[in-house]
């Protein structure tokens, strides 16, 4: 695996032959099994696999966890190499946002609600960095996780609206034994919080069971989600909604949740028309 830190070195490592399919997995590092599953999916479908490791300041708000976001490049290099990544792109902030940088892209409607409302500017940062990565790497396919469902919808819309010609693949959520969705931020949780964090996936499982039992009223399905999260004293619910997976408009069967467990903000989602094992 090659490790490159500049746009020029990346281009040199990847080449420019359009006949060679390149798969790109954008990440912020602190790899876990969710990232590794995306690397393997890219490995299976492409001749060249590029992973980017960049903690993108543009998608954090002041007061969020940019400074303390977990970083361990040596560990990430070993894991990416093992999972079949050919080129790891680790740019500096200056390489991605050189002095004078002032061009931003915004996917307007999809960026407004839920994560976009809770984190204003977040999806502008995501869309801009993804567009930059697509134009630097020129991938045939790019891989994202369903864990960040609204992000996947924003990126798909970006690609359609700007005719970027990148196939967007969305991998399933990889979960711990008790259902907690893997996240680089799970390391912030102390043992009591870690236990309480399962309340997000518990809530999604309860709602999927209600759906399987015939419940279709979005108000009542939402009430099932909320009841389970309210029953956990360490959980502070931010939102719980049922939306359409492509438009993020209500109503739909995609249940999306954000909650704080102590100081840690976690998100999760699940399509209620599919049972959630556990
Ligand atoms: P991040 O490094 O957190 O920005 O994540 C990089 C990519 O991995 C994003 O497309 C995420 O949606 C995806 N991802 C994160 N956690 C999971 C998970 N538990 N299962 C599947 N994909 C994930």
PDB file of C-alpha atoms and ligand atoms in Angstrom:
ATOM      1  CA  UNK A   1       0.000   0.000   0.000  1.00  0.00           C
ATOM      2  CA  UNK A   2       1.240   3.461  -0.886  1.00  0.00           C
ATOM      3  CA  UNK A   3       0.671   6.391   1.434  1.00  0.00           C
ATOM      4  CA  UNK A   4       0.406   9.740  -0.349  1.00  0.00           C
ATOM      5  CA  UNK A   5      -0.160  13.174   1.122  1.00  0.00           C
ATOM      6  CA  UNK A   6      -0.507  15.493  -1.857  1.00  0.00           C
ATOM      7  CA  UNK A   7      -2.902  15.759  -4.780  1.00  0.00           C
ATOM      8  CA  UNK A   8       0.034  15.440  -7.198  1.00  0.00           C
ATOM      9  CA  UNK A   9       1.330  12.264  -5.519  1.00  0.00           C
ATOM     10  CA  UNK A  10      -2.185  10.799  -5.451  1.00  0.00           C
ATOM     11  CA  UNK A  11      -2.646  11.401  -9.177  1.00  0.00           C
ATOM     12  CA  UNK A  12       0.731   9.850  -9.886  1.00  0.00           C
ATOM     13  CA  UNK A  13      -0.059   6.773  -7.741  1.00  0.00           C
ATOM     14  CA  UNK A  14      -3.551   6.183  -9.169  1.00  0.00           C
ATOM     15  CA  UNK A  15      -2.895   7.015 -12.819  1.00  0.00           C
ATOM     16  CA  UNK A  16      -5.359   8.480 -15.268  1.00  0.00           C
ATOM     17  CA  UNK A  17      -6.334   5.512 -17.465  1.00  0.00           C
ATOM     18  CA  UNK A  18     -10.159   5.602 -17.618  1.00  0.00           C
ATOM     19  CA  UNK A  19     -10.149   1.883 -18.471  1.00  0.00           C
ATOM     20  CA  UNK A  20      -8.827   1.083 -14.973  1.00  0.00           C
ATOM     21  CA  UNK A  21     -11.720   1.124 -12.478  1.00  0.00           C
ATOM     22  CA  UNK A  22     -10.841   2.978  -9.284  1.00  0.00           C
ATOM     23  CA  UNK A  23     -12.855   2.607  -6.075  1.00  0.00           C
ATOM     24  CA  UNK A  24     -12.718   5.382  -3.470  1.00  0.00           C
ATOM     25  CA  UNK A  25     -13.624   5.089   0.213  1.00  0.00           C
ATOM     26  CA  UNK A  26     -13.682   8.503   1.910  1.00  0.00           C
ATOM     27  CA  UNK A  27     -13.063   8.315   5.674  1.00  0.00           C
ATOM     28  CA  UNK A  28     -12.008  10.317   8.702  1.00  0.00           C
ATOM     29  CA  UNK A  29      -9.880   7.456  10.066  1.00  0.00           C
ATOM     30  CA  UNK A  30      -9.991   5.639  13.431  1.00  0.00           C
ATOM     31  CA  UNK A  31     -10.890   2.580  11.422  1.00  0.00           C
ATOM     32  CA  UNK A  32     -13.337  -0.040  12.657  1.00  0.00           C
ATOM     33  CA  UNK A  33     -15.101  -2.973  11.011  1.00  0.00           C
ATOM     34  CA  UNK A  34     -17.545  -0.585   9.269  1.00  0.00           C
ATOM     35  CA  UNK A  35     -14.675   1.059   7.381  1.00  0.00           C
ATOM     36  CA  UNK A  36     -13.016  -2.289   6.667  1.00  0.00           C
ATOM     37  CA  UNK A  37     -16.240  -3.653   5.130  1.00  0.00           C
ATOM     38  CA  UNK A  38     -16.266  -0.680   2.720  1.00  0.00           C
ATOM     39  CA  UNK A  39     -12.596  -1.275   1.824  1.00  0.00           C
ATOM     40  CA  UNK A  40     -13.365  -4.919   1.063  1.00  0.00           C
ATOM     41  CA  UNK A  41     -16.408  -3.999  -1.025  1.00  0.00           C
ATOM     42  CA  UNK A  42     -14.221  -1.609  -3.033  1.00  0.00           C
ATOM     43  CA  UNK A  43     -11.513  -4.277  -3.351  1.00  0.00           C
ATOM     44  CA  UNK A  44     -14.015  -6.760  -4.799  1.00  0.00           C
ATOM     45  CA  UNK A  45     -15.207  -4.409  -7.557  1.00  0.00           C
ATOM     46  CA  UNK A  46     -12.238  -2.294  -8.655  1.00  0.00           C
ATOM     47  CA  UNK A  47      -8.674  -2.667  -9.929  1.00  0.00           C
ATOM     48  CA  UNK A  48      -7.377   0.149  -7.721  1.00  0.00           C
ATOM     49  CA  UNK A  49      -8.682   0.927  -4.226  1.00  0.00           C
ATOM     50  CA  UNK A  50      -8.079   4.370  -2.756  1.00  0.00           C
ATOM     51  CA  UNK A  51      -9.033   5.258   0.822  1.00  0.00           C
ATOM     52  CA  UNK A  52      -8.848   8.837   1.993  1.00  0.00           C
ATOM     53  CA  UNK A  53      -8.083   9.621   5.626  1.00  0.00           C
ATOM     54  CA  UNK A  54      -8.945  13.225   6.328  1.00  0.00           C
ATOM     55  CA  UNK A  55     -10.617  14.685   9.402  1.00  0.00           C
ATOM     56  CA  UNK A  56     -12.441  17.358   7.445  1.00  0.00           C
ATOM     57  CA  UNK A  57     -12.627  20.556   9.527  1.00  0.00           C
ATOM     58  CA  UNK A  58     -15.282  21.982   7.192  1.00  0.00           C
ATOM     59  CA  UNK A  59     -17.876  19.471   8.393  1.00  0.00           C
ATOM     60  CA  UNK A  60     -17.414  20.264  12.095  1.00  0.00           C
ATOM     61  CA  UNK A  61     -19.047  23.176  13.852  1.00  0.00           C
ATOM     62  CA  UNK A  62     -17.248  25.277  16.456  1.00  0.00           C
ATOM     63  CA  UNK A  63     -17.645  23.451  19.770  1.00  0.00           C
ATOM     64  CA  UNK A  64     -17.844  20.001  18.154  1.00  0.00           C
ATOM     65  CA  UNK A  65     -15.197  17.303  18.604  1.00  0.00           C
ATOM     66  CA  UNK A  66     -12.755  18.262  15.794  1.00  0.00           C
ATOM     67  CA  UNK A  67      -9.779  18.685  18.157  1.00  0.00           C
ATOM     68  CA  UNK A  68     -10.346  15.457  20.072  1.00  0.00           C
ATOM     69  CA  UNK A  69     -11.554  13.316  17.159  1.00  0.00           C
ATOM     70  CA  UNK A  70      -9.656   9.998  17.520  1.00  0.00           C
ATOM     71  CA  UNK A  71      -6.525   9.871  15.347  1.00  0.00           C
ATOM     72  CA  UNK A  72      -4.125   6.925  15.005  1.00  0.00           C
ATOM     73  CA  UNK A  73      -2.551   6.950  11.576  1.00  0.00           C
ATOM     74  CA  UNK A  74      -0.116   4.071  12.176  1.00  0.00           C
ATOM     75  CA  UNK A  75      -2.946   1.746  13.222  1.00  0.00           C
ATOM     76  CA  UNK A  76      -5.120   2.914  10.325  1.00  0.00           C
ATOM     77  CA  UNK A  77      -2.304   2.288   7.826  1.00  0.00           C
ATOM     78  CA  UNK A  78      -1.915  -1.306   9.007  1.00  0.00           C
ATOM     79  CA  UNK A  79      -5.683  -1.973   8.902  1.00  0.00           C
ATOM     80  CA  UNK A  80      -6.141  -0.402   5.460  1.00  0.00           C
ATOM     81  CA  UNK A  81      -3.201  -2.360   4.068  1.00  0.00           C
ATOM     82  CA  UNK A  82      -4.637  -5.607   5.458  1.00  0.00           C
ATOM     83  CA  UNK A  83      -8.073  -4.861   3.961  1.00  0.00           C
ATOM     84  CA  UNK A  84      -6.603  -4.481   0.477  1.00  0.00           C
ATOM     85  CA  UNK A  85      -6.331  -0.709   0.073  1.00  0.00           C
ATOM     86  CA  UNK A  86      -3.766   0.177  -2.627  1.00  0.00           C
ATOM     87  CA  UNK A  87      -3.393   3.892  -1.963  1.00  0.00           C
ATOM     88  CA  UNK A  88      -4.063   5.709   1.299  1.00  0.00           C
ATOM     89  CA  UNK A  89      -4.535   9.448   0.711  1.00  0.00           C
ATOM     90  CA  UNK A  90      -3.714  11.418   3.867  1.00  0.00           C
ATOM     91  CA  UNK A  91      -3.765  15.095   2.915  1.00  0.00           C
ATOM     92  CA  UNK A  92      -3.086  17.965   5.300  1.00  0.00           C
ATOM     93  CA  UNK A  93      -5.768  20.589   5.901  1.00  0.00           C
ATOM     94  CA  UNK A  94      -3.698  22.999   3.796  1.00  0.00           C
ATOM     95  CA  UNK A  95      -3.504  20.541   0.909  1.00  0.00           C
ATOM     96  CA  UNK A  96      -7.312  20.301   0.815  1.00  0.00           C
ATOM     97  CA  UNK A  97      -8.075  23.917   1.747  1.00  0.00           C
ATOM     98  CA  UNK A  98      -5.111  26.028   0.596  1.00  0.00           C
ATOM     99  CA  UNK A  99      -5.025  29.688   1.581  1.00  0.00           C
ATOM    100  CA  UNK A 100      -7.684  31.578  -0.357  1.00  0.00           C
ATOM    101  CA  UNK A 101      -9.994  28.566  -0.669  1.00  0.00           C
ATOM    102  CA  UNK A 102     -13.535  29.901  -1.172  1.00  0.00           C
ATOM    103  CA  UNK A 103     -15.567  27.502  -3.308  1.00  0.00           C
ATOM    104  CA  UNK A 104     -18.345  25.512  -1.636  1.00  0.00           C
ATOM    105  CA  UNK A 105     -21.068  23.222  -2.873  1.00  0.00           C
ATOM    106  CA  UNK A 106     -24.413  22.834  -1.158  1.00  0.00           C
ATOM    107  CA  UNK A 107     -27.137  20.218  -1.678  1.00  0.00           C
ATOM    108  CA  UNK A 108     -29.854  22.517  -0.477  1.00  0.00           C
ATOM    109  CA  UNK A 109     -33.043  20.696   0.472  1.00  0.00           C
ATOM    110  CA  UNK A 110     -31.506  17.412   1.600  1.00  0.00           C
ATOM    111  CA  UNK A 111     -29.092  19.301   3.842  1.00  0.00           C
ATOM    112  CA  UNK A 112     -31.791  21.196   5.701  1.00  0.00           C
ATOM    113  CA  UNK A 113     -33.412  18.746   8.114  1.00  0.00           C
ATOM    114  CA  UNK A 114     -32.273  16.325  10.827  1.00  0.00           C
ATOM    115  CA  UNK A 115     -28.444  16.159  10.820  1.00  0.00           C
ATOM    116  CA  UNK A 116     -28.377  19.345   8.737  1.00  0.00           C
ATOM    117  CA  UNK A 117     -30.592  21.177  11.238  1.00  0.00           C
ATOM    118  CA  UNK A 118     -28.639  19.854  14.218  1.00  0.00           C
ATOM    119  CA  UNK A 119     -25.278  20.641  12.585  1.00  0.00           C
ATOM    120  CA  UNK A 120     -25.662  23.700  10.323  1.00  0.00           C
ATOM    121  CA  UNK A 121     -22.992  23.744   7.605  1.00  0.00           C
ATOM    122  CA  UNK A 122     -22.161  20.069   8.149  1.00  0.00           C
ATOM    123  CA  UNK A 123     -23.400  18.833   4.770  1.00  0.00           C
ATOM    124  CA  UNK A 124     -21.847  21.789   2.956  1.00  0.00           C
ATOM    125  CA  UNK A 125     -18.521  20.581   4.342  1.00  0.00           C
ATOM    126  CA  UNK A 126     -19.303  16.966   3.441  1.00  0.00           C
ATOM    127  CA  UNK A 127     -20.488  17.761  -0.100  1.00  0.00           C
ATOM    128  CA  UNK A 128     -17.511  20.007  -0.783  1.00  0.00           C
ATOM    129  CA  UNK A 129     -14.913  17.533   0.437  1.00  0.00           C
ATOM    130  CA  UNK A 130     -16.569  14.680  -1.483  1.00  0.00           C
ATOM    131  CA  UNK A 131     -16.634  16.740  -4.680  1.00  0.00           C
ATOM    132  CA  UNK A 132     -12.960  17.573  -4.161  1.00  0.00           C
ATOM    133  CA  UNK A 133     -12.082  13.925  -3.527  1.00  0.00           C
ATOM    134  CA  UNK A 134     -14.013  12.844  -6.619  1.00  0.00           C
ATOM    135  CA  UNK A 135     -12.162  15.336  -8.802  1.00  0.00           C
ATOM    136  CA  UNK A 136      -8.779  14.438  -7.280  1.00  0.00           C
ATOM    137  CA  UNK A 137      -9.189  10.635  -7.423  1.00  0.00           C
ATOM    138  CA  UNK A 138     -11.612  10.335 -10.415  1.00  0.00           C
ATOM    139  CA  UNK A 139     -13.109   7.107  -9.077  1.00  0.00           C
ATOM    140  CA  UNK A 140     -15.544   4.956 -11.021  1.00  0.00           C
ATOM    141  CA  UNK A 141     -17.221   4.010  -7.730  1.00  0.00           C
ATOM    142  CA  UNK A 142     -17.281   5.547  -4.260  1.00  0.00           C
ATOM    143  CA  UNK A 143     -18.296   3.736  -1.095  1.00  0.00           C
ATOM    144  CA  UNK A 144     -20.278   5.103   1.826  1.00  0.00           C
ATOM    145  CA  UNK A 145     -21.972   3.544   4.863  1.00  0.00           C
ATOM    146  CA  UNK A 146     -25.697   3.438   5.552  1.00  0.00           C
ATOM    147  CA  UNK A 147     -24.728   4.467   9.108  1.00  0.00           C
ATOM    148  CA  UNK A 148     -24.688   8.053   7.810  1.00  0.00           C
ATOM    149  CA  UNK A 149     -27.897   7.678   5.799  1.00  0.00           C
ATOM    150  CA  UNK A 150     -28.509  11.368   5.172  1.00  0.00           C
ATOM    151  CA  UNK A 151     -24.892  11.819   4.084  1.00  0.00           C
ATOM    152  CA  UNK A 152     -25.321   8.989   1.557  1.00  0.00           C
ATOM    153  CA  UNK A 153     -28.482  10.669   0.231  1.00  0.00           C
ATOM    154  CA  UNK A 154     -26.692  14.035  -0.018  1.00  0.00           C
ATOM    155  CA  UNK A 155     -23.757  12.498  -1.911  1.00  0.00           C
ATOM    156  CA  UNK A 156     -26.066  10.644  -4.324  1.00  0.00           C
ATOM    157  CA  UNK A 157     -27.920  13.890  -5.050  1.00  0.00           C
ATOM    158  CA  UNK A 158     -24.618  15.762  -5.523  1.00  0.00           C
ATOM    159  CA  UNK A 159     -23.483  13.185  -8.075  1.00  0.00           C
ATOM    160  CA  UNK A 160     -26.794  13.360  -9.962  1.00  0.00           C
ATOM    161  CA  UNK A 161     -27.134  17.115  -9.907  1.00  0.00           C
ATOM    162  CA  UNK A 162     -23.570  17.784 -11.050  1.00  0.00           C
ATOM    163  CA  UNK A 163     -23.317  14.792 -13.451  1.00  0.00           C
ATOM    164  CA  UNK A 164     -20.210  13.561 -11.699  1.00  0.00           C
ATOM    165  CA  UNK A 165     -20.470  10.075 -13.181  1.00  0.00           C
ATOM    166  CA  UNK A 166     -19.429   8.281  -9.975  1.00  0.00           C
ATOM    167  CA  UNK A 167     -21.366   5.169  -8.915  1.00  0.00           C
ATOM    168  CA  UNK A 168     -22.292   5.545  -5.262  1.00  0.00           C
ATOM    169  CA  UNK A 169     -22.360   2.291  -3.307  1.00  0.00           C
ATOM    170  CA  UNK A 170     -23.862   2.214   0.170  1.00  0.00           C
ATOM    171  CA  UNK A 171     -22.744  -0.556   2.543  1.00  0.00           C
ATOM    172  CA  UNK A 172     -24.949  -1.919   5.359  1.00  0.00           C
ATOM    173  CA  UNK A 173     -24.470  -0.746   8.954  1.00  0.00           C
ATOM    174  CA  UNK A 174     -21.960  -2.890  10.828  1.00  0.00           C
ATOM    175  CA  UNK A 175     -23.064  -3.358  14.448  1.00  0.00           C
ATOM    176  CA  UNK A 176     -21.672  -4.627  17.736  1.00  0.00           C
ATOM    177  CA  UNK A 177     -23.141  -7.779  19.291  1.00  0.00           C
ATOM    178  CA  UNK A 178     -25.710  -5.754  21.266  1.00  0.00           C
ATOM    179  CA  UNK A 179     -26.760  -3.757  18.199  1.00  0.00           C
ATOM    180  CA  UNK A 180     -24.743  -0.566  18.725  1.00  0.00           C
ATOM    181  CA  UNK A 181     -23.671   0.760  15.318  1.00  0.00           C
ATOM    182  CA  UNK A 182     -19.885   0.911  15.076  1.00  0.00           C
ATOM    183  CA  UNK A 183     -18.593   4.477  15.114  1.00  0.00           C
ATOM    184  CA  UNK A 184     -15.204   6.091  15.647  1.00  0.00           C
ATOM    185  CA  UNK A 185     -16.934   8.150  18.348  1.00  0.00           C
ATOM    186  CA  UNK A 186     -17.867   5.070  20.421  1.00  0.00           C
ATOM    187  CA  UNK A 187     -14.410   5.310  22.075  1.00  0.00           C
ATOM    188  CA  UNK A 188     -15.677   8.401  23.928  1.00  0.00           C
ATOM    189  CA  UNK A 189     -18.186   6.281  25.885  1.00  0.00           C
ATOM    190  CA  UNK A 190     -17.396   5.139  29.441  1.00  0.00           C
ATOM    191  CA  UNK A 191     -18.634   1.639  30.408  1.00  0.00           C
ATOM    192  CA  UNK A 192     -22.029   2.832  31.715  1.00  0.00           C
ATOM    193  CA  UNK A 193     -22.542   5.012  28.643  1.00  0.00           C
ATOM    194  CA  UNK A 194     -21.474   2.169  26.372  1.00  0.00           C
ATOM    195  CA  UNK A 195     -24.281   0.023  27.824  1.00  0.00           C
ATOM    196  CA  UNK A 196     -26.775   2.872  27.511  1.00  0.00           C
ATOM    197  CA  UNK A 197     -25.753   3.476  23.880  1.00  0.00           C
ATOM    198  CA  UNK A 198     -27.489   0.237  22.879  1.00  0.00           C
ATOM    199  CA  UNK A 199     -30.780   2.073  23.506  1.00  0.00           C
ATOM    200  CA  UNK A 200     -30.567   3.573  19.988  1.00  0.00           C
ATOM    201  CA  UNK A 201     -30.559   0.213  18.228  1.00  0.00           C
ATOM    202  CA  UNK A 202     -33.003  -1.178  20.843  1.00  0.00           C
ATOM    203  CA  UNK A 203     -35.426   1.579  19.861  1.00  0.00           C
ATOM    204  CA  UNK A 204     -35.003   0.787  16.153  1.00  0.00           C
ATOM    205  CA  UNK A 205     -35.538  -2.925  16.865  1.00  0.00           C
ATOM    206  CA  UNK A 206     -38.721  -2.218  18.870  1.00  0.00           C
ATOM    207  CA  UNK A 207     -40.093  -0.084  16.039  1.00  0.00           C
ATOM    208  CA  UNK A 208     -39.202  -2.717  13.420  1.00  0.00           C
ATOM    209  CA  UNK A 209     -41.078  -5.287  15.543  1.00  0.00           C
ATOM    210  CA  UNK A 210     -44.114  -3.013  15.730  1.00  0.00           C
ATOM    211  CA  UNK A 211     -43.916  -2.587  11.947  1.00  0.00           C
ATOM    212  CA  UNK A 212     -43.680  -6.373  11.474  1.00  0.00           C
ATOM    213  CA  UNK A 213     -46.756  -6.748  13.714  1.00  0.00           C
ATOM    214  CA  UNK A 214     -48.684  -4.535  11.296  1.00  0.00           C
ATOM    215  CA  UNK A 215     -48.241  -1.036  12.725  1.00  0.00           C
ATOM    216  CA  UNK A 216     -48.021   1.489   9.863  1.00  0.00           C
ATOM    217  CA  UNK A 217     -49.001   4.736  11.578  1.00  0.00           C
ATOM    218  CA  UNK A 218     -45.833   6.884  11.557  1.00  0.00           C
ATOM    219  CA  UNK A 219     -46.961   8.718  14.689  1.00  0.00           C
ATOM    220  CA  UNK A 220     -47.304   5.479  16.633  1.00  0.00           C
ATOM    221  CA  UNK A 221     -44.080   4.029  15.185  1.00  0.00           C
ATOM    222  CA  UNK A 222     -42.264   7.193  16.204  1.00  0.00           C
ATOM    223  CA  UNK A 223     -43.781   6.882  19.684  1.00  0.00           C
ATOM    224  CA  UNK A 224     -42.217   3.406  19.977  1.00  0.00           C
ATOM    225  CA  UNK A 225     -38.775   4.857  19.185  1.00  0.00           C
ATOM    226  CA  UNK A 226     -39.176   7.729  21.596  1.00  0.00           C
ATOM    227  CA  UNK A 227     -40.477   5.531  24.449  1.00  0.00           C
ATOM    228  CA  UNK A 228     -37.446   3.260  24.313  1.00  0.00           C
ATOM    229  CA  UNK A 229     -34.974   6.147  24.287  1.00  0.00           C
ATOM    230  CA  UNK A 230     -36.774   7.990  27.083  1.00  0.00           C
ATOM    231  CA  UNK A 231     -36.579   4.819  29.186  1.00  0.00           C
ATOM    232  CA  UNK A 232     -32.764   5.089  29.183  1.00  0.00           C
ATOM    233  CA  UNK A 233     -31.727   7.673  31.816  1.00  0.00           C
ATOM    234  CA  UNK A 234     -28.321   8.308  30.215  1.00  0.00           C
ATOM    235  CA  UNK A 235     -29.829   8.994  26.776  1.00  0.00           C
ATOM    236  CA  UNK A 236     -30.875  12.474  25.736  1.00  0.00           C
ATOM    237  CA  UNK A 237     -32.975  12.267  22.577  1.00  0.00           C
ATOM    238  CA  UNK A 238     -32.283  14.893  19.903  1.00  0.00           C
ATOM    239  CA  UNK A 239     -34.567  13.619  17.163  1.00  0.00           C
ATOM    240  CA  UNK A 240     -36.398  10.476  16.096  1.00  0.00           C
ATOM    241  CA  UNK A 241     -38.254  10.547  12.776  1.00  0.00           C
ATOM    242  CA  UNK A 242     -39.573   8.301  10.035  1.00  0.00           C
ATOM    243  CA  UNK A 243     -38.490   9.529   6.629  1.00  0.00           C
ATOM    244  CA  UNK A 244     -38.181   8.488   3.020  1.00  0.00           C
ATOM    245  CA  UNK A 245     -34.640   7.140   2.462  1.00  0.00           C
ATOM    246  CA  UNK A 246     -34.008   9.126  -0.746  1.00  0.00           C
ATOM    247  CA  UNK A 247     -35.625  12.493   0.028  1.00  0.00           C
ATOM    248  CA  UNK A 248     -35.481  12.489   3.832  1.00  0.00           C
ATOM    249  CA  UNK A 249     -39.028  13.801   3.798  1.00  0.00           C
ATOM    250  CA  UNK A 250     -41.747  12.544   6.147  1.00  0.00           C
ATOM    251  CA  UNK A 251     -43.274  10.030   6.217  1.00  0.00           C
ATOM    252  CA  UNK A 252     -41.263   6.979   5.229  1.00  0.00           C
ATOM    253  CA  UNK A 253     -40.009   3.701   6.632  1.00  0.00           C
ATOM    254  CA  UNK A 254     -36.459   4.819   7.395  1.00  0.00           C
ATOM    255  CA  UNK A 255     -36.299   5.479  11.137  1.00  0.00           C
ATOM    256  CA  UNK A 256     -33.503   7.925  11.958  1.00  0.00           C
ATOM    257  CA  UNK A 257     -32.338   8.750  15.480  1.00  0.00           C
ATOM    258  CA  UNK A 258     -29.858  11.117  17.091  1.00  0.00           C
ATOM    259  CA  UNK A 259     -29.224  11.080  20.827  1.00  0.00           C
ATOM    260  CA  UNK A 260     -26.603  12.194  23.275  1.00  0.00           C
ATOM    261  CA  UNK A 261     -25.226   9.615  25.663  1.00  0.00           C
ATOM    262  CA  UNK A 262     -23.458  11.811  28.185  1.00  0.00           C
ATOM    263  CA  UNK A 263     -21.416  14.200  26.058  1.00  0.00           C
ATOM    264  CA  UNK A 264     -21.266  11.878  23.042  1.00  0.00           C
ATOM    265  CA  UNK A 265     -23.640  12.446  20.166  1.00  0.00           C
ATOM    266  CA  UNK A 266     -24.633   9.234  18.380  1.00  0.00           C
ATOM    267  CA  UNK A 267     -26.794   8.602  15.316  1.00  0.00           C
ATOM    268  CA  UNK A 268     -28.384   5.436  13.988  1.00  0.00           C
ATOM    269  CA  UNK A 269     -31.064   4.427  11.496  1.00  0.00           C
ATOM    270  CA  UNK A 270     -32.917   1.406  10.191  1.00  0.00           C
ATOM    271  CA  UNK A 271     -35.503   0.660   7.527  1.00  0.00           C
ATOM    272  CA  UNK A 272     -38.440  -0.562   9.614  1.00  0.00           C
ATOM    273  CA  UNK A 273     -39.754  -2.798   6.832  1.00  0.00           C
ATOM    274  CA  UNK A 274     -36.747  -5.066   7.540  1.00  0.00           C
ATOM    275  CA  UNK A 275     -36.401  -6.856  10.915  1.00  0.00           C
ATOM    276  CA  UNK A 276     -33.405  -5.841  13.026  1.00  0.00           C
ATOM    277  CA  UNK A 277     -31.925  -9.028  14.544  1.00  0.00           C
ATOM    278  CA  UNK A 278     -31.107  -9.226  18.261  1.00  0.00           C
TER     279      UNK A 278
HETATM  280  P1  LIG B   1     -16.199   8.197   8.954  1.00  0.00           P
HETATM  281  O1  LIG B   1     -14.742   7.847   9.008  1.00  0.00           O
HETATM  282  O2  LIG B   1     -16.897   8.080  10.276  1.00  0.00           O
HETATM  283  O3  LIG B   1     -16.474   9.492   8.227  1.00  0.00           O
HETATM  284  O4  LIG B   1     -16.879   7.065   8.071  1.00  0.00           O
HETATM  285  C1  LIG B   1     -16.410   6.747   6.789  1.00  0.00           C
HETATM  286  C2  LIG B   1     -17.449   5.926   6.094  1.00  0.00           C
HETATM  287  O5  LIG B   1     -17.697   4.741   6.840  1.00  0.00           O
HETATM  288  C3  LIG B   1     -18.784   6.673   5.964  1.00  0.00           C
HETATM  289  O6  LIG B   1     -19.319   6.459   4.672  1.00  0.00           O
HETATM  290  C4  LIG B   1     -19.610   6.023   7.036  1.00  0.00           C
HETATM  291  O7  LIG B   1     -21.008   6.042   6.751  1.00  0.00           O
HETATM  292  C5  LIG B   1     -19.090   4.614   7.034  1.00  0.00           C
HETATM  293  N1  LIG B   1     -19.380   3.974   8.316  1.00  0.00           N
HETATM  294  C6  LIG B   1     -19.170   4.491   9.549  1.00  0.00           C
HETATM  295  N2  LIG B   1     -19.626   3.642  10.499  1.00  0.00           N
HETATM  296  C7  LIG B   1     -20.160   2.584   9.847  1.00  0.00           C
HETATM  297  C8  LIG B   1     -20.806   1.375  10.269  1.00  0.00           C
HETATM  298  N3  LIG B   1     -21.002   1.086  11.543  1.00  0.00           N
HETATM  299  N4  LIG B   1     -21.215   0.510   9.316  1.00  0.00           N
HETATM  300  C9  LIG B   1     -21.019   0.797   8.002  1.00  0.00           C
HETATM  301  N5  LIG B   1     -20.427   1.905   7.543  1.00  0.00           N
HETATM  302  C10 LIG B   1     -19.998   2.790   8.446  1.00  0.00           C
END
